[in-house]
Short mmCIF file of C-alpha atoms in Angstrom, two decimals:
data_model
loop_
_atom_site.label_atom_id
_atom_site.label_comp_id
_atom_site.label_asym_id
_atom_site.label_seq_id
_atom_site.Cartn_x
_atom_site.Cartn_y
_atom_site.Cartn_z
CA MET A 11 3.41 118.72 -14.19
CA ASN A 12 3.17 119.02 -18.29
CA GLY A 13 0.43 122.53 -18.16
CA ARG A 14 3.43 123.79 -15.59
CA LEU A 15 6.31 123.67 -17.62
CA PRO A 16 5.07 125.99 -20.92
CA ILE A 17 4.01 128.50 -18.05
CA ALA A 18 6.91 128.29 -16.32
CA VAL A 19 8.93 129.13 -19.36
CA LEU A 20 6.44 131.77 -20.59
CA ILE A 21 7.20 133.65 -17.35
CA ALA A 22 10.78 133.34 -17.60
CA LEU A 23 10.94 134.72 -20.94
CA LEU A 24 8.36 137.57 -20.45
CA ILE A 25 10.92 138.35 -16.74
CA GLN A 26 13.96 138.62 -18.87
CA SER A 27 12.64 140.58 -21.99
CA CYS A 28 11.57 143.30 -19.42
CA ALA A 29 14.71 144.57 -18.99
CA ASN A 30 18.17 144.95 -20.09
CA TYR A 31 21.25 146.18 -17.56
CA GLN A 32 22.58 148.47 -19.92
CA LEU A 33 22.33 152.53 -20.40
CA ASN A 34 19.72 152.75 -23.73
CA TYR A 35 20.47 156.25 -25.76
CA HIS A 36 18.69 157.36 -28.37
CA PRO A 37 21.45 157.63 -30.96
CA ASP A 38 21.41 161.57 -30.77
CA ALA A 39 22.25 161.47 -27.36
CA LYS A 40 24.62 158.77 -27.84
CA ASP A 41 27.51 160.86 -27.03
CA TRP A 42 25.91 163.33 -24.61
CA GLU A 43 28.94 163.41 -21.94
CA GLN A 44 31.33 164.73 -25.01
CA SER A 45 29.11 167.73 -24.84
CA ALA A 46 28.37 168.17 -21.62
CA PRO A 47 29.14 171.43 -19.26
CA SER A 48 32.37 171.03 -17.57
CA PRO A 49 31.38 171.08 -13.33
CA SER A 50 33.32 174.12 -12.97
CA ALA A 51 31.03 175.84 -15.76
CA ALA A 52 29.60 178.84 -13.94
CA ILE A 53 25.65 178.37 -13.40
CA LYS A 54 23.58 179.81 -15.30
CA HIS A 55 20.33 179.39 -13.33
CA GLN A 56 19.20 177.43 -10.27
CA ILE A 57 16.17 175.24 -10.53
CA PHE A 58 14.69 173.99 -6.48
CA LEU A 59 11.90 171.44 -7.20
CA ILE A 60 9.83 170.82 -3.66
CA GLY A 61 6.38 169.46 -3.58
CA GLY A 62 4.13 168.41 -0.37
CA THR A 63 5.16 170.85 1.84
CA GLY A 64 1.64 171.38 3.41
CA GLY A 65 2.33 169.14 6.70
CA ALA A 66 2.94 171.20 9.64
CA ASP A 67 6.33 169.80 10.31
CA ASN A 68 8.38 170.14 7.07
CA ARG A 69 12.30 169.96 7.26
CA ALA A 70 12.45 170.08 4.10
CA LEU A 71 10.99 173.50 3.88
CA SER A 72 13.85 174.52 6.17
CA ALA A 73 16.28 173.21 4.03
CA LEU A 74 14.90 174.90 1.06
CA SER A 75 15.02 178.27 3.25
CA ARG A 76 18.77 178.09 3.24
CA GLN A 77 18.98 177.51 -0.55
CA LEU A 78 16.69 180.07 -1.11
CA ASP A 79 18.52 182.43 1.14
CA GLY A 80 22.08 182.28 -1.40
CA ALA A 81 19.60 182.15 -4.99
CA GLY A 82 19.37 185.06 -6.61
CA PRO A 83 17.16 186.37 -9.90
CA ASN A 84 18.92 183.49 -12.15
CA SER A 85 16.84 180.81 -10.35
CA SER A 86 13.24 179.35 -10.09
CA LEU A 87 11.44 177.55 -7.71
CA LEU A 88 8.64 175.20 -8.75
CA LEU A 89 6.22 174.26 -5.68
CA LEU A 90 4.93 170.82 -7.13
CA GLY A 91 1.47 170.69 -5.24
CA ASN A 92 0.60 169.67 -2.40
CA THR A 93 0.76 172.61 -0.66
CA LEU A 94 -2.08 172.09 1.25
CA LEU A 95 -2.98 169.13 3.12
CA PRO A 96 -5.10 167.07 3.93
CA ASP A 97 -7.16 168.38 1.25
CA GLY A 98 -7.86 172.48 -0.93
CA MET A 99 -8.92 175.64 -0.05
CA PRO A 100 -12.37 175.52 2.04
CA PRO A 101 -14.43 178.58 1.33
CA LYS A 102 -14.64 181.43 3.92
CA LYS A 103 -17.69 180.13 5.46
CA MET A 104 -15.75 177.39 7.10
CA VAL A 105 -13.92 180.10 9.52
CA ALA A 106 -11.50 177.24 11.22
CA GLU A 107 -10.81 175.19 8.24
CA ARG A 108 -9.77 178.02 6.17
CA ALA A 109 -7.94 179.63 9.22
CA ALA A 110 -5.80 176.39 9.04
CA ASP A 111 -5.25 176.30 5.65
CA GLU A 112 -4.25 179.93 5.46
CA ALA A 113 -1.65 179.48 8.58
CA ARG A 114 -0.44 176.22 6.38
CA LEU A 115 0.01 178.37 3.19
CA GLU A 116 1.71 181.20 4.93
CA VAL A 117 4.53 179.27 6.66
CA GLN A 118 5.35 178.07 3.02
CA LEU A 119 4.89 181.92 1.55
CA GLN A 120 6.97 183.60 4.29
CA LEU A 121 10.26 181.84 2.87
CA LEU A 122 9.26 183.80 -0.29
CA GLU A 123 9.37 187.37 0.86
CA ASP A 124 12.73 188.30 0.03
CA TYR A 125 13.23 185.58 -2.82
CA THR A 126 14.14 187.32 -5.97
CA GLY A 127 13.78 184.42 -8.41
CA ASN A 128 11.17 183.22 -10.32
CA ILE A 129 7.96 181.41 -8.65
CA TYR A 130 6.27 178.72 -10.23
CA VAL A 131 2.95 176.86 -8.45
CA ILE A 132 1.65 173.59 -9.35
CA PRO A 133 -1.33 172.23 -8.06
CA GLY A 134 -1.07 168.78 -6.70
CA HIS A 135 -3.86 166.07 -6.09
CA THR A 136 -4.35 167.51 -2.28
CA ASP A 137 -5.00 170.79 -3.39
CA TRP A 138 -7.96 169.98 -5.53
CA LYS A 139 -9.34 167.23 -3.07
CA GLY A 140 -12.61 168.79 -1.51
CA TYR A 141 -13.40 171.79 -3.03
CA GLY A 142 -12.09 171.23 -7.00
CA ILE A 143 -11.75 174.16 -9.61
CA PRO A 144 -13.66 176.43 -6.96
CA GLY A 145 -11.10 174.97 -4.01
CA LEU A 146 -7.97 175.69 -6.80
CA GLU A 147 -9.24 179.13 -7.40
CA ARG A 148 -9.43 180.40 -3.67
CA GLN A 149 -6.02 179.27 -3.12
CA LYS A 150 -4.65 180.85 -6.48
CA ASP A 151 -6.01 184.13 -5.53
CA PHE A 152 -4.93 183.77 -1.51
CA ILE A 153 -1.31 183.02 -2.92
CA GLU A 154 -1.14 185.60 -5.30
CA LYS A 155 -2.60 188.13 -3.29
CA ARG A 156 -0.03 187.24 -0.23
CA LEU A 157 3.07 187.47 -2.58
CA ASP A 158 1.56 190.20 -4.44
CA ARG A 159 2.19 188.86 -7.76
CA ASP A 160 -0.40 187.54 -10.39
CA ASP A 161 2.33 185.33 -12.08
CA VAL A 162 3.12 182.44 -9.68
CA TRP A 163 -0.20 179.57 -10.71
CA PHE A 164 0.53 177.64 -13.38
CA PRO A 165 -1.85 176.33 -15.12
CA ASP A 166 -4.79 178.77 -14.37
CA PRO A 167 -7.27 176.66 -12.60
CA GLY A 168 -8.90 173.76 -13.91
CA CYS A 169 -6.86 173.96 -17.47
CA GLY A 170 -5.30 170.78 -18.40
CA GLU A 171 -2.64 172.56 -21.58
CA PRO A 172 0.80 172.64 -20.66
CA GLU A 173 2.41 175.93 -20.41
CA GLU A 174 5.82 176.52 -21.24
CA VAL A 175 7.37 179.37 -19.54
CA GLU A 176 10.98 181.12 -20.91
CA ILE A 177 13.57 181.37 -18.57
CA GLY A 178 16.17 181.85 -20.32
CA ASP A 179 17.65 182.10 -23.74
CA ASP A 180 18.66 178.28 -23.48
CA LEU A 181 16.24 177.03 -21.01
CA ILE A 182 12.33 176.40 -21.11
CA ILE A 183 10.46 174.63 -18.56
CA VAL A 184 7.02 172.56 -19.35
CA LEU A 185 4.36 172.99 -16.30
CA ILE A 186 1.78 170.41 -16.26
CA ASP A 187 -1.64 169.81 -13.73
CA SER A 188 -1.21 166.28 -14.31
CA GLN A 189 -4.12 166.10 -11.81
CA TRP A 190 -6.47 167.68 -14.23
CA PHE A 191 -6.06 164.49 -16.12
CA LEU A 192 -7.06 162.15 -13.50
CA ALA A 193 -10.09 164.41 -12.28
CA ASP A 194 -13.29 162.80 -12.40
CA TRP A 195 -15.34 165.66 -14.47
CA ASP A 196 -18.06 164.07 -13.53
CA ASN A 197 -18.07 165.63 -9.94
CA GLN A 198 -16.53 168.41 -10.91
#
């Protein structure tokens, strides 16, 4: 009993000190609500975020398609990785696997044919999986060729440095391939 009480008190203090139930703002942001735009203000730029779109049956893609239909040039789509499941883009000599992955990408890229906004593709862990940087380069090449654009893949395959993209006068997006930081570089 005598050894358990101090441990129980210590655990209780640690649990209690881990969180509070108040809103915590930096002093500079304390009154952010006063400078927030009015809900009736015109939208300057729409941003659509979606990831994990490489699955065969993806209802999220249907919802995205409906949203993109109404979006104009003042919008951006960020594909947040995992556009290929279960692993990245194989070489052409792996005919069946390559055809399946091209078909998966094709389903996703068809949604973008009439989309006039910005497109940013960021690789995810399954895009890296299996084929590493060469697979990322193949995937990037396929996407850029299919979209007839060379400005959609960020950052360059195998690069971990964040890229800042200026969307407008008051909007900058920072794009990071977080998987780059997690990669086993001894096996790349």
